[in-house]
Amino acid sequence: MQYKQDNNANQFQIIYPQRNKPYSQDNKQNTLPKLKHYLQEVEQNNGVLNKIKEQGIKFADKINNYFQVLSPQIKNHNEYLDMKLKYNDDEQLIQKQNTQQRNQKSYDLLSSIVFEIRSLRSICKLSNQQSQYLPGMISIKTKESQIGLNERSIGVDLICLIDKSGSMRGEKIKMVKKTLILLLDFLGEQDRLQIITFNEQAQRLTPLKCLTEKNKQYFQSIISQIQPRGLTKISSATHIAFKQLDDKLYRNNVSSIFLLSDGQDREALFEISNQIKHIKQVFTLYTFGFGEDYDAQLMTSICKLKNGYFYFVKDITLLDEYFAHAIGEIVSVIAEQIQINISSISIKPMQDLQISKTYGNMWKQRGHIYDINIPQLASGTRKDFVFEIQIPQIDSKILDHERVVKVLEASLSMKDPISGEIIKKSAALNLTLFNQDENVDVIEECTDVYSQYLRVKSTETIDNAKQACDQNNFVEAQRLLDNMMIQIQKNNHKVVQKCTGIIQDINQAKQASQKIQYNTFGSKQLCQMIVNNYAQGGINSIFSFDGKQLQQLKSSQFLNLTQQTMIKIVQTKKAQY
């Protein structure tokens, strides 16, 4: 590698060895001493390197691209090479308000968050013949923030990973550019943005920079120059993004990554899963899939690694609305590092009671204790974690002093992203017990618990229907969905009214499970429903009978006020053209 100065332009260029031949394993082995040599040259030529940095050329990015061709074995044995590639050139944060003003406008976590455990019935008539199963849920409900978008004190670090492979040519890349520029209007000086593009290799187009008016012009210029070409290697971009999160000098309140791709990458999930294990920073990961040729199962699996959502963008003109939804979530974050623990209480006569089933992949079991970890929590949202408890059969009589029993207890811990304060709450589930031969008045059921139970049961049914479609058993898929719809609609008006979003999803799932639709867009739509419904977030795409993706004109079941406002702004601007 050589450094060449252009005396006329007073600029420096980096001259790399030509790569005319494909990389074989021998080429990869030979790359290691070359990298060592290049790094030594950098250390010996600090003056030249500083000049290069002044010209805006990021040497670390160039070395990182070259480093990608090494085999995994070489990388693992030479981690010090990766450590030398520091992405610590992030711009210093701008404090929009002084400390006193921020404290006045901050969100009061202790008083604005409800944490509770409830079951479908609080009264239980015991049986001496068989065990009983009772649905329950842990809930976190947050109040809407009264702080306006222009007054918020939360700052966001957003890293956008943009697929620029050849398949993104035409309307796709045009809409991506348009959406990225629109994004600049929703973020302020306290927020920072970074653009990373990727095809078979990733390129860091910008460092993390504050979105001042001057920098917005800088980003517009960078975005306009993105040109599609090449193949798709998603993990090359996540590698840089994750390292950026770890290396950055300044820590903003909230961090998130948006991944946009229309391609397929068989090795991506394995590689990204390994990369993410070593990242200590708290962040969410949202994925956006374009068109009909990409791997939707991959995109949903990637977003689940960090509690994000999946956006299915068949109609590219809807990308800006989905972007607004995702941005609305991260700018309204009011807590991070949410940790929930739930355990059963071994007290007679319920000493054998246990949690028999949980719904969704967020649950982690440690013996009789279940843990749930969420990176971030937004205002005006709710998270309901549904489970079933098994009430054992009881042969003996319940005495009066044994009627009210605490069967479950839970704890909540979360961090205030502004003050760093740790807030803790606790909750317990009590059941009132009656013997089998006792007369009990009508036992009321909690409609809120039942509607959330139907949400996860419907999602489980949609998952089973998708598996049936994968086996070309489309008749079985329709049967499963029909039975689930009957189960919902046989309930009273209050329950059905709370299930309007679920009913819409099942109707959409029935349409998506027909053979022609499934093989075009249906499989992706079902993937989206499964991950978003379990996580209670994102937007589930709506399609007409002829397969056209429709605009979301009604409020989605998982929107908060900030998201509604941002989507409305985007839709209003569209209507003006």
Coordinates of C-alpha atoms in Angstrom, one line a residue:
M1 CA 0.0 0.0 0.0
Q2 CA 1.3 3.5 -0.8
Y3 CA 0.3 7.1 0.0
K4 CA 0.3 9.4 -3.0
Q5 CA 0.0 13.1 -2.8
D6 CA -1.6 15.1 -5.6
N7 CA 0.3 18.4 -5.5
N8 CA -2.2 20.2 -7.6
A9 CA -5.3 19.2 -5.5
N10 CA -3.4 19.1 -2.2
Q11 CA -5.1 15.8 -1.4
F12 CA -3.9 12.4 -0.5
Q13 CA -5.0 9.1 -2.0
I14 CA -4.6 5.6 -0.7
I15 CA -3.2 3.2 -3.4
Y16 CA -4.1 -0.5 -2.7
P17 CA -2.8 -3.7 -4.3
Q18 CA -4.9 -4.7 -7.3
R19 CA -7.3 -7.6 -6.7
N20 CA -7.6 -9.1 -10.1
K21 CA -7.8 -12.7 -9.0
P22 CA -10.5 -14.3 -6.8
Y23 CA -9.5 -14.9 -3.2
S24 CA -8.6 -18.5 -2.5
Q25 CA -7.7 -19.9 1.0
D26 CA -4.1 -19.2 0.2
N27 CA -4.9 -15.6 -0.6
K28 CA -6.6 -15.3 2.7
Q29 CA -3.6 -16.7 4.6
N30 CA -1.3 -14.3 2.7
T31 CA -3.6 -11.4 3.7
L32 CA -2.6 -11.6 7.4
P33 CA 1.1 -10.5 7.0
K34 CA 0.0 -7.8 4.6
L35 CA -2.5 -6.4 7.1
K36 CA 0.3 -6.4 9.8
H37 CA 2.5 -4.6 7.4
Y38 CA -0.2 -2.0 6.5
L39 CA -0.9 -1.3 10.2
Q40 CA 2.8 -0.8 10.9
E41 CA 2.9 1.6 8.0
V42 CA 0.1 3.6 9.5
E43 CA 1.8 3.9 12.8
Q44 CA 5.0 5.1 11.1
N45 CA 3.2 7.6 9.0
N46 CA 1.0 9.4 11.5
G47 CA 1.5 12.7 9.7
V48 CA 0.3 11.3 6.4
L49 CA -2.6 9.6 8.1
N50 CA -3.7 12.8 9.8
K51 CA -3.7 14.5 6.4
I52 CA -5.9 11.7 5.1
K53 CA -8.3 12.1 7.9
E54 CA -8.5 15.8 7.3
Q55 CA -9.6 15.0 3.8
G56 CA -12.5 12.9 5.2
I57 CA -11.1 9.5 4.1
K58 CA -11.7 6.9 6.8
F59 CA -8.6 4.6 6.7
A60 CA -10.2 2.2 9.2
D61 CA -13.1 1.5 6.8
K62 CA -10.6 0.6 4.0
I63 CA -8.7 -1.8 6.2
N64 CA -11.9 -3.2 7.6
N65 CA -13.1 -4.0 4.0
Y66 CA -9.8 -5.8 3.4
F67 CA -10.0 -7.6 6.7
Q68 CA -13.4 -9.2 5.6
V69 CA -11.6 -11.6 3.3
L70 CA -9.8 -13.4 6.1
S71 CA -11.1 -16.8 7.1
P72 CA -12.9 -17.1 10.5
Q73 CA -10.0 -19.1 11.9
I74 CA -7.5 -16.3 11.2
K75 CA -9.9 -13.6 12.6
N76 CA -10.4 -15.6 15.8
H77 CA -6.6 -16.0 16.4
N78 CA -5.8 -12.4 15.6
E79 CA -8.4 -10.3 17.4
Y80 CA -5.8 -7.6 18.0
L81 CA -6.1 -6.7 14.4
D82 CA -9.7 -5.9 14.8
M83 CA -9.0 -4.0 18.0
K84 CA -6.8 -1.6 16.0
L85 CA -9.8 -0.6 13.8
K86 CA -11.3 2.0 16.2
Y87 CA -14.5 3.8 15.2
N88 CA -14.1 6.5 17.9
D89 CA -14.5 9.5 15.7
D90 CA -18.1 10.0 16.7
E91 CA -19.1 13.7 17.0
Q92 CA -19.5 15.1 20.5
L93 CA -23.1 15.3 21.7
I94 CA -24.9 18.6 21.6
Q95 CA -26.8 19.4 24.9
K96 CA -30.0 21.0 23.8
Q97 CA -31.1 22.0 27.2
N98 CA -29.4 22.6 30.5
T99 CA -29.7 20.1 33.3
Q100 CA -32.5 21.9 35.2
Q101 CA -34.7 22.2 32.1
R102 CA -34.2 18.5 31.2
N103 CA -35.2 17.5 34.7
Q104 CA -38.3 19.6 34.5
K105 CA -39.3 17.9 31.2
S106 CA -38.2 14.4 32.0
Y107 CA -40.5 11.5 32.2
D108 CA -41.3 10.3 35.7
L109 CA -40.8 6.6 35.4
L110 CA -42.0 5.7 38.9
S111 CA -45.4 7.2 38.7
S112 CA -46.0 6.8 34.9
I113 CA -45.5 3.1 34.6
V114 CA -47.9 0.4 35.8
F115 CA -46.5 -3.0 36.5
E116 CA -48.9 -5.8 37.5
I117 CA -49.7 -9.6 37.2
R118 CA -53.2 -10.7 36.5
S119 CA -54.9 -13.9 35.7
L120 CA -58.1 -14.6 33.7
R121 CA -59.9 -15.4 36.9
S122 CA -59.0 -14.3 40.4
I123 CA -61.3 -17.0 41.9
C124 CA -60.4 -20.6 41.4
K125 CA -62.7 -23.6 42.2
L126 CA -60.3 -26.5 42.9
S127 CA -60.7 -30.0 41.6
N128 CA -59.7 -33.3 43.2
Q129 CA -59.8 -35.1 39.9
Q130 CA -57.5 -33.2 37.5
S131 CA -55.2 -30.2 37.1
Q132 CA -56.5 -26.9 35.8
Y133 CA -54.9 -24.4 33.5
L134 CA -55.3 -20.7 33.9
P135 CA -54.1 -18.0 31.5
G136 CA -52.2 -15.0 33.1
M137 CA -50.0 -12.2 32.1
I138 CA -47.4 -9.7 33.4
S139 CA -48.1 -6.2 32.1
I140 CA -46.1 -3.0 31.7
K141 CA -48.2 0.0 30.7
T142 CA -46.6 3.4 30.1
K143 CA -48.3 6.7 30.0
E144 CA -48.0 8.9 26.9
S145 CA -45.3 11.5 27.2
Q146 CA -46.5 15.1 27.4
I147 CA -43.2 16.4 26.0
G148 CA -43.4 17.6 22.4
L149 CA -41.1 16.3 19.6
N150 CA -39.2 19.6 19.6
E151 CA -38.9 19.6 23.4
R152 CA -37.7 16.1 24.1
S153 CA -34.5 15.6 26.0
I154 CA -33.8 12.1 24.9
G155 CA -31.1 11.8 22.3
V156 CA -30.9 9.0 19.7
D157 CA -27.9 7.4 18.0
L158 CA -29.3 5.8 14.8
I159 CA -27.2 3.6 12.5
C160 CA -28.7 2.9 9.1
L161 CA -27.4 -0.1 7.2
I162 CA -28.4 0.3 3.5
D163 CA -28.3 -2.6 1.0
K164 CA -26.8 -1.1 -2.2
S165 CA -26.5 -4.4 -4.1
G166 CA -27.4 -4.5 -7.8
S167 CA -31.0 -5.7 -7.1
M168 CA -31.7 -2.3 -5.4
R169 CA -31.5 -0.5 -8.7
G170 CA -34.3 1.7 -9.9
E171 CA -37.3 2.6 -7.7
K172 CA -36.0 0.8 -4.6
I173 CA -32.8 2.8 -4.2
K174 CA -34.7 6.0 -5.1
M175 CA -37.2 5.5 -2.4
V176 CA -34.5 4.6 0.1
K177 CA -32.7 7.8 -0.6
K178 CA -36.0 9.8 -0.3
T179 CA -36.8 8.1 3.0
L180 CA -33.4 8.7 4.5
I181 CA -33.7 12.4 3.6
L182 CA -37.1 12.5 5.2
L183 CA -35.7 10.9 8.3
L184 CA -33.5 14.0 8.8
D185 CA -36.6 16.1 9.4
F186 CA -37.7 13.9 12.4
L187 CA -34.4 14.0 14.2
G188 CA -32.8 17.0 15.9
E189 CA -29.4 18.3 17.1
Q190 CA -29.3 16.0 20.1
D191 CA -29.6 13.0 17.8
R192 CA -26.8 11.4 15.7
L193 CA -26.9 9.5 12.5
Q194 CA -24.6 7.2 10.7
I195 CA -24.9 5.7 7.2
I196 CA -23.3 2.4 6.3
T197 CA -23.9 0.8 2.9
F198 CA -23.2 -2.8 1.9
N199 CA -23.1 -5.1 -1.1
E200 CA -20.5 -8.0 -0.9
Q201 CA -18.6 -5.6 1.4
A202 CA -19.6 -2.8 3.7
Q203 CA -18.6 0.8 3.5
R204 CA -18.9 3.3 6.4
L205 CA -20.0 6.4 4.5
T206 CA -20.2 8.6 7.6
P207 CA -19.2 8.6 11.3
L208 CA -21.9 9.3 13.9
K209 CA -22.7 13.0 13.4
C210 CA -25.1 15.3 15.2
L211 CA -28.0 16.4 13.0
T212 CA -27.4 20.1 13.0
E213 CA -28.6 22.0 9.9
K214 CA -25.1 22.0 8.5
N215 CA -24.7 18.3 9.0
K216 CA -28.1 17.6 7.5
Q217 CA -26.8 19.1 4.3
Y218 CA -23.8 16.9 4.6
F219 CA -26.0 13.8 5.0
Q220 CA -28.1 14.8 2.0
S221 CA -25.0 15.0 -0.1
I222 CA -23.8 11.6 1.0
I223 CA -27.2 9.9 0.6
S224 CA -27.5 11.3 -3.0
Q225 CA -24.3 9.6 -4.0
I226 CA -25.3 6.0 -3.1
Q227 CA -25.2 3.8 -6.2
P228 CA -26.3 0.1 -6.3
R229 CA -24.0 -2.6 -7.6
G230 CA -22.7 -6.0 -6.5
L231 CA -24.0 -8.8 -4.3
T232 CA -25.3 -9.0 -0.7
K233 CA -23.3 -9.6 2.5
I234 CA -25.3 -8.3 5.4
S235 CA -22.9 -9.3 8.2
S236 CA -20.2 -7.1 6.7
A237 CA -22.4 -4.1 7.7
T238 CA -23.5 -5.3 11.1
H239 CA -19.8 -6.0 11.9
I240 CA -19.0 -2.2 11.5
A241 CA -22.2 -1.1 13.2
F242 CA -21.7 -3.2 16.3
K243 CA -18.1 -2.1 16.5
Q244 CA -19.2 1.5 16.2
L245 CA -21.5 1.0 19.2
D246 CA -18.7 -0.3 21.3
D247 CA -16.0 2.1 20.2
K248 CA -17.9 5.4 20.2
L249 CA -16.5 8.0 22.6
Y250 CA -19.9 9.6 23.6
R251 CA -23.0 7.7 24.8
N252 CA -26.3 9.0 23.7
N253 CA -29.5 8.1 25.6
V254 CA -30.9 5.6 23.1
S255 CA -29.2 3.5 20.3
S256 CA -30.8 1.7 17.5
I257 CA -29.9 0.1 14.1
F258 CA -32.1 0.0 11.0
L259 CA -31.2 -2.7 8.5
L260 CA -32.7 -2.3 5.0
S261 CA -32.2 -5.1 2.4
D262 CA -33.9 -6.8 -0.5
G263 CA -31.5 -9.7 -0.8
Q264 CA -30.7 -13.1 0.6
D265 CA -27.6 -14.1 2.6
R266 CA -27.6 -17.7 3.9
E267 CA -24.8 -17.1 6.4
A268 CA -26.0 -13.8 7.8
L269 CA -27.9 -15.1 10.9
F270 CA -25.1 -17.3 12.1
E271 CA -22.5 -14.5 11.6
I272 CA -24.6 -11.8 13.1
S273 CA -25.5 -14.0 16.1
N274 CA -21.8 -14.5 16.8
Q275 CA -21.1 -10.8 16.3
I276 CA -23.8 -9.7 18.7
K277 CA -22.6 -11.9 21.6
H278 CA -19.7 -9.5 22.2
I279 CA -21.6 -6.2 22.1
K280 CA -22.2 -4.7 25.6
Q281 CA -24.2 -1.7 24.4
V282 CA -27.9 -1.6 24.8
F283 CA -29.7 -1.1 21.4
T284 CA -32.6 -2.3 19.3
L285 CA -32.4 -3.7 15.8
Y286 CA -35.2 -3.1 13.2
T287 CA -35.3 -4.8 9.8
F288 CA -36.9 -3.7 6.6
G289 CA -37.4 -6.2 3.7
F290 CA -38.1 -5.0 0.1
G291 CA -40.0 -6.6 -2.7
E292 CA -40.6 -10.4 -3.0
D293 CA -37.2 -12.0 -3.5
Y294 CA -35.6 -11.5 -0.1
D295 CA -35.5 -14.0 2.9
A296 CA -38.3 -12.8 5.3
Q297 CA -37.5 -15.6 7.8
L298 CA -33.9 -14.3 7.9
M299 CA -35.0 -10.7 8.5
T300 CA -37.4 -11.6 11.3
S301 CA -34.8 -13.8 12.9
I302 CA -32.3 -10.9 12.8
C303 CA -34.7 -8.4 14.4
K304 CA -35.5 -10.8 17.2
L305 CA -31.9 -10.9 18.2
K306 CA -32.4 -7.4 19.7
N307 CA -36.1 -7.1 20.3
G308 CA -36.9 -5.2 17.2
Y309 CA -39.7 -5.4 14.6
F310 CA -39.8 -6.5 11.0
Y311 CA -41.3 -4.2 8.3
F312 CA -42.4 -5.9 5.0
V313 CA -42.2 -3.4 2.2
K314 CA -43.7 -4.9 -0.9
D315 CA -44.8 -1.5 -2.1
I316 CA -41.7 0.6 -1.9
T317 CA -43.7 3.9 -1.7
L318 CA -44.8 2.9 1.9
L319 CA -41.2 2.7 3.2
D320 CA -41.3 6.3 4.5
E321 CA -44.4 5.5 6.6
Y322 CA -42.8 2.4 8.1
F323 CA -39.6 4.4 8.8
A324 CA -41.7 7.0 10.6
H325 CA -43.2 4.3 12.7
A326 CA -39.8 2.9 13.7
I327 CA -38.3 6.4 14.4
G328 CA -41.4 7.3 16.4
E329 CA -40.7 4.4 18.7
I330 CA -37.0 5.1 19.4
V331 CA -37.5 8.9 20.0
S332 CA -40.2 8.2 22.6
V333 CA -38.1 5.7 24.6
I334 CA -38.5 6.4 28.3
A335 CA -36.6 3.4 29.9
E336 CA -33.9 1.0 29.0
Q337 CA -32.4 -2.2 30.3
I338 CA -35.8 -3.5 31.4
Q339 CA -35.5 -6.7 33.4
I340 CA -38.5 -8.8 34.7
N341 CA -38.3 -11.8 36.9
I342 CA -41.3 -14.0 37.8
S343 CA -41.4 -17.0 40.1
S344 CA -43.9 -19.2 41.8
I345 CA -44.4 -19.2 45.6
S346 CA -44.2 -22.6 47.4
I347 CA -47.0 -22.1 49.9
K348 CA -49.6 -24.7 50.9
P349 CA -52.0 -25.7 49.3
M350 CA -50.5 -24.3 46.1
Q351 CA -46.9 -25.5 46.6
D352 CA -47.1 -27.6 43.4
L353 CA -48.4 -24.8 41.2
Q354 CA -46.2 -23.9 38.3
I355 CA -46.0 -21.9 35.1
S356 CA -46.8 -24.6 32.4
K357 CA -46.4 -22.5 29.2
T358 CA -45.1 -19.2 28.0
Y359 CA -45.8 -17.4 24.7
G360 CA -43.1 -15.8 22.6
N361 CA -39.3 -16.1 22.6
M362 CA -38.6 -13.4 25.2
W363 CA -39.0 -15.8 28.1
K364 CA -35.8 -17.4 29.6
Q365 CA -36.2 -20.1 32.2
R366 CA -33.9 -20.7 35.2
G367 CA -35.5 -23.5 37.2
H368 CA -38.7 -22.1 38.7
I369 CA -37.7 -18.5 37.7
Y370 CA -38.5 -16.9 34.4
D371 CA -36.6 -13.9 33.1
I372 CA -37.6 -11.3 30.5
N373 CA -35.1 -8.7 29.2
I374 CA -36.0 -5.8 26.9
P375 CA -33.5 -3.2 25.7
Q376 CA -35.9 -0.3 25.5
L377 CA -39.5 0.8 26.4
A378 CA -41.4 3.7 24.8
S379 CA -44.0 5.9 26.2
G380 CA -47.7 5.3 25.4
T381 CA -47.1 1.6 24.9
R382 CA -47.8 -1.7 26.7
K383 CA -46.1 -5.0 26.9
D384 CA -48.1 -8.0 28.0
F385 CA -46.2 -11.3 28.6
V386 CA -48.7 -14.1 28.5
F387 CA -48.3 -17.4 30.2
E388 CA -50.4 -20.3 31.6
I389 CA -50.3 -21.7 35.1
Q390 CA -51.1 -25.2 36.1
I391 CA -53.2 -25.5 39.2
P392 CA -52.7 -29.0 40.7
Q393 CA -55.5 -31.2 41.8
I394 CA -56.2 -30.9 45.5
D395 CA -57.6 -33.8 47.5
S396 CA -57.8 -32.1 50.9
K397 CA -60.3 -29.5 52.0
I398 CA -59.2 -25.8 51.9
L399 CA -59.6 -24.1 55.2
D400 CA -60.8 -20.5 55.6
H401 CA -57.3 -19.2 56.4
E402 CA -56.0 -20.9 53.2
R403 CA -58.4 -19.3 50.8
V404 CA -56.4 -16.3 49.7
V405 CA -53.0 -17.5 48.4
K406 CA -50.1 -15.6 46.8
V407 CA -49.0 -17.9 43.9
L408 CA -46.7 -15.7 41.8
E409 CA -44.5 -12.7 42.4
A410 CA -42.6 -10.6 40.0
S411 CA -40.0 -7.8 40.0
L412 CA -39.3 -5.1 37.5
S413 CA -36.0 -3.2 37.1
M414 CA -35.4 -0.4 34.5
K415 CA -32.9 2.4 33.9
D416 CA -33.8 6.0 33.3
P417 CA -31.9 6.9 30.1
I418 CA -31.4 10.5 31.2
S419 CA -30.5 10.3 34.9
G420 CA -29.1 6.7 34.9
E421 CA -31.3 6.0 37.9
I422 CA -32.5 2.4 38.4
I423 CA -36.2 2.2 39.1
K424 CA -37.7 -0.9 40.7
K425 CA -41.2 -2.2 41.1
S426 CA -42.9 -5.4 42.2
A427 CA -46.2 -7.2 41.8
A428 CA -47.9 -10.4 43.0
L429 CA -50.7 -12.6 41.8
N430 CA -53.2 -13.8 44.5
L431 CA -55.9 -16.4 44.0
T432 CA -59.0 -16.9 46.1
L433 CA -59.6 -20.7 46.4
F434 CA -62.8 -22.6 46.9
N435 CA -63.5 -26.3 47.4
Q436 CA -65.1 -28.4 44.7
D437 CA -68.3 -28.9 46.6
E438 CA -68.8 -25.2 47.5
N439 CA -71.3 -23.0 45.8
V440 CA -69.6 -20.0 44.2
D441 CA -71.4 -17.0 42.5
V442 CA -70.6 -16.2 38.9
I443 CA -66.8 -16.1 38.5
E444 CA -65.9 -13.0 36.4
E445 CA -63.2 -13.2 33.8
C446 CA -60.8 -10.3 33.0
T447 CA -61.5 -9.2 29.4
D448 CA -58.0 -7.6 29.2
V449 CA -56.2 -10.8 30.1
Y450 CA -58.4 -12.8 27.8
S451 CA -57.9 -10.5 24.8
Q452 CA -54.2 -10.7 25.2
Y453 CA -54.4 -14.5 25.6
L454 CA -56.3 -14.6 22.3
R455 CA -53.6 -12.4 20.7
V456 CA -50.9 -14.9 21.5
K457 CA -53.1 -17.9 20.7
S458 CA -53.9 -16.4 17.3
T459 CA -50.2 -15.7 16.7
E460 CA -49.5 -19.3 17.6
T461 CA -52.2 -20.4 15.1
I462 CA -50.8 -18.1 12.4
D463 CA -47.4 -19.8 13.0
N464 CA -48.9 -23.2 12.7
A465 CA -50.8 -22.2 9.5
K466 CA -47.5 -21.0 8.0
Q467 CA -45.9 -24.3 8.8
A468 CA -48.8 -26.1 7.0
C469 CA -48.4 -23.8 4.0
D470 CA -44.7 -24.7 3.9
Q471 CA -45.8 -28.3 3.6
N472 CA -48.2 -27.3 0.8
N473 CA -51.1 -28.1 3.0
F474 CA -53.1 -24.9 2.4
V475 CA -56.4 -26.6 3.3
E476 CA -55.1 -27.3 6.8
A477 CA -53.9 -23.7 7.2
Q478 CA -57.4 -22.4 6.3
R479 CA -59.0 -24.8 8.8
L480 CA -56.7 -23.7 11.7
L481 CA -57.4 -20.0 11.0
D482 CA -61.1 -20.6 10.7
N483 CA -61.2 -22.4 14.1
M484 CA -59.3 -19.6 15.7
M485 CA -61.7 -17.0 14.3
I486 CA -64.7 -19.0 15.7
Q487 CA -63.0 -19.1 19.1
I488 CA -62.7 -15.3 19.2
Q489 CA -66.1 -14.5 17.9
K490 CA -68.0 -16.7 20.3
N491 CA -67.0 -14.4 23.1
N492 CA -69.0 -11.5 24.5
H493 CA -69.0 -8.1 22.9
K494 CA -66.4 -6.6 25.2
V495 CA -63.8 -9.3 24.4
V496 CA -64.5 -9.1 20.6
Q497 CA -64.2 -5.4 20.7
K498 CA -60.7 -5.6 22.2
C499 CA -59.7 -8.1 19.5
T500 CA -60.3 -6.0 16.4
G501 CA -56.6 -6.0 15.5
I502 CA -56.4 -9.7 16.0
I503 CA -59.4 -10.3 13.8
Q504 CA -57.9 -8.2 11.0
D505 CA -54.7 -10.2 11.2
I506 CA -56.5 -13.6 11.0
N507 CA -58.5 -12.4 8.0
Q508 CA -55.2 -11.2 6.4
A509 CA -53.6 -14.5 7.3
K510 CA -56.4 -16.5 5.6
Q511 CA -55.8 -14.5 2.5
A512 CA -52.0 -14.9 2.7
S513 CA -52.4 -18.7 3.2
Q514 CA -53.9 -19.3 -0.2
K515 CA -51.5 -21.0 -2.6
I516 CA -51.0 -18.2 -5.1
Q517 CA -50.7 -15.4 -2.5
Y518 CA -48.5 -17.5 -0.3
N519 CA -45.9 -18.1 -3.0
T520 CA -45.8 -14.4 -3.8
F521 CA -46.2 -12.2 -0.7
G522 CA -48.1 -14.4 1.8
S523 CA -45.2 -16.2 3.5
K524 CA -43.5 -12.8 4.2
Q525 CA -46.7 -11.3 5.6
L526 CA -47.1 -14.3 7.9
C527 CA -43.5 -14.0 9.1
Q528 CA -44.2 -10.3 9.9
M529 CA -47.4 -11.1 11.9
I530 CA -45.7 -13.7 14.0
V531 CA -42.7 -11.6 15.2
N532 CA -44.6 -8.3 15.6
N533 CA -47.7 -9.8 17.4
Y534 CA -45.6 -11.6 19.9
A535 CA -43.5 -8.5 20.5
Q536 CA -46.5 -6.1 20.4
G537 CA -44.9 -3.7 18.0
G538 CA -44.2 -2.8 14.4
I539 CA -46.9 -2.6 11.7
N540 CA -48.5 -5.6 10.1
S541 CA -48.9 -5.1 6.3
I542 CA -52.4 -5.1 4.8
F543 CA -53.1 -6.4 1.4
S544 CA -56.1 -6.2 -0.9
F545 CA -57.6 -9.3 -2.6
D546 CA -55.5 -8.7 -5.7
G547 CA -52.2 -8.5 -3.7
K548 CA -51.7 -4.8 -3.5
Q549 CA -50.2 -3.5 -0.3
L550 CA -52.4 -0.9 1.2
Q551 CA -51.7 2.3 3.2
Q552 CA -52.4 2.2 6.9
L553 CA -55.2 4.7 7.2
K554 CA -56.4 3.5 10.6
S555 CA -54.3 3.5 13.7
S556 CA -52.4 0.3 14.2
Q557 CA -53.0 -1.7 17.4
F558 CA -49.4 -1.1 18.5
L559 CA -49.0 2.7 17.8
N560 CA -48.3 5.4 20.4
L561 CA -49.1 9.0 20.0
T562 CA -45.6 10.0 18.7
Q563 CA -45.8 7.3 16.0
Q564 CA -49.3 8.3 14.9
T565 CA -48.2 11.9 14.6
M566 CA -45.1 11.1 12.5
I567 CA -47.0 8.7 10.2
K568 CA -49.7 11.3 9.7
I569 CA -47.1 13.9 8.8
V570 CA -45.7 11.6 6.1
Q571 CA -49.1 10.7 4.7
T572 CA -50.1 14.4 4.6
K573 CA -47.0 15.3 2.6
K574 CA -47.7 12.5 0.1
A575 CA -51.3 13.7 -0.4
Q576 CA -50.0 17.1 -1.4
Y577 CA -48.1 15.7 -4.4

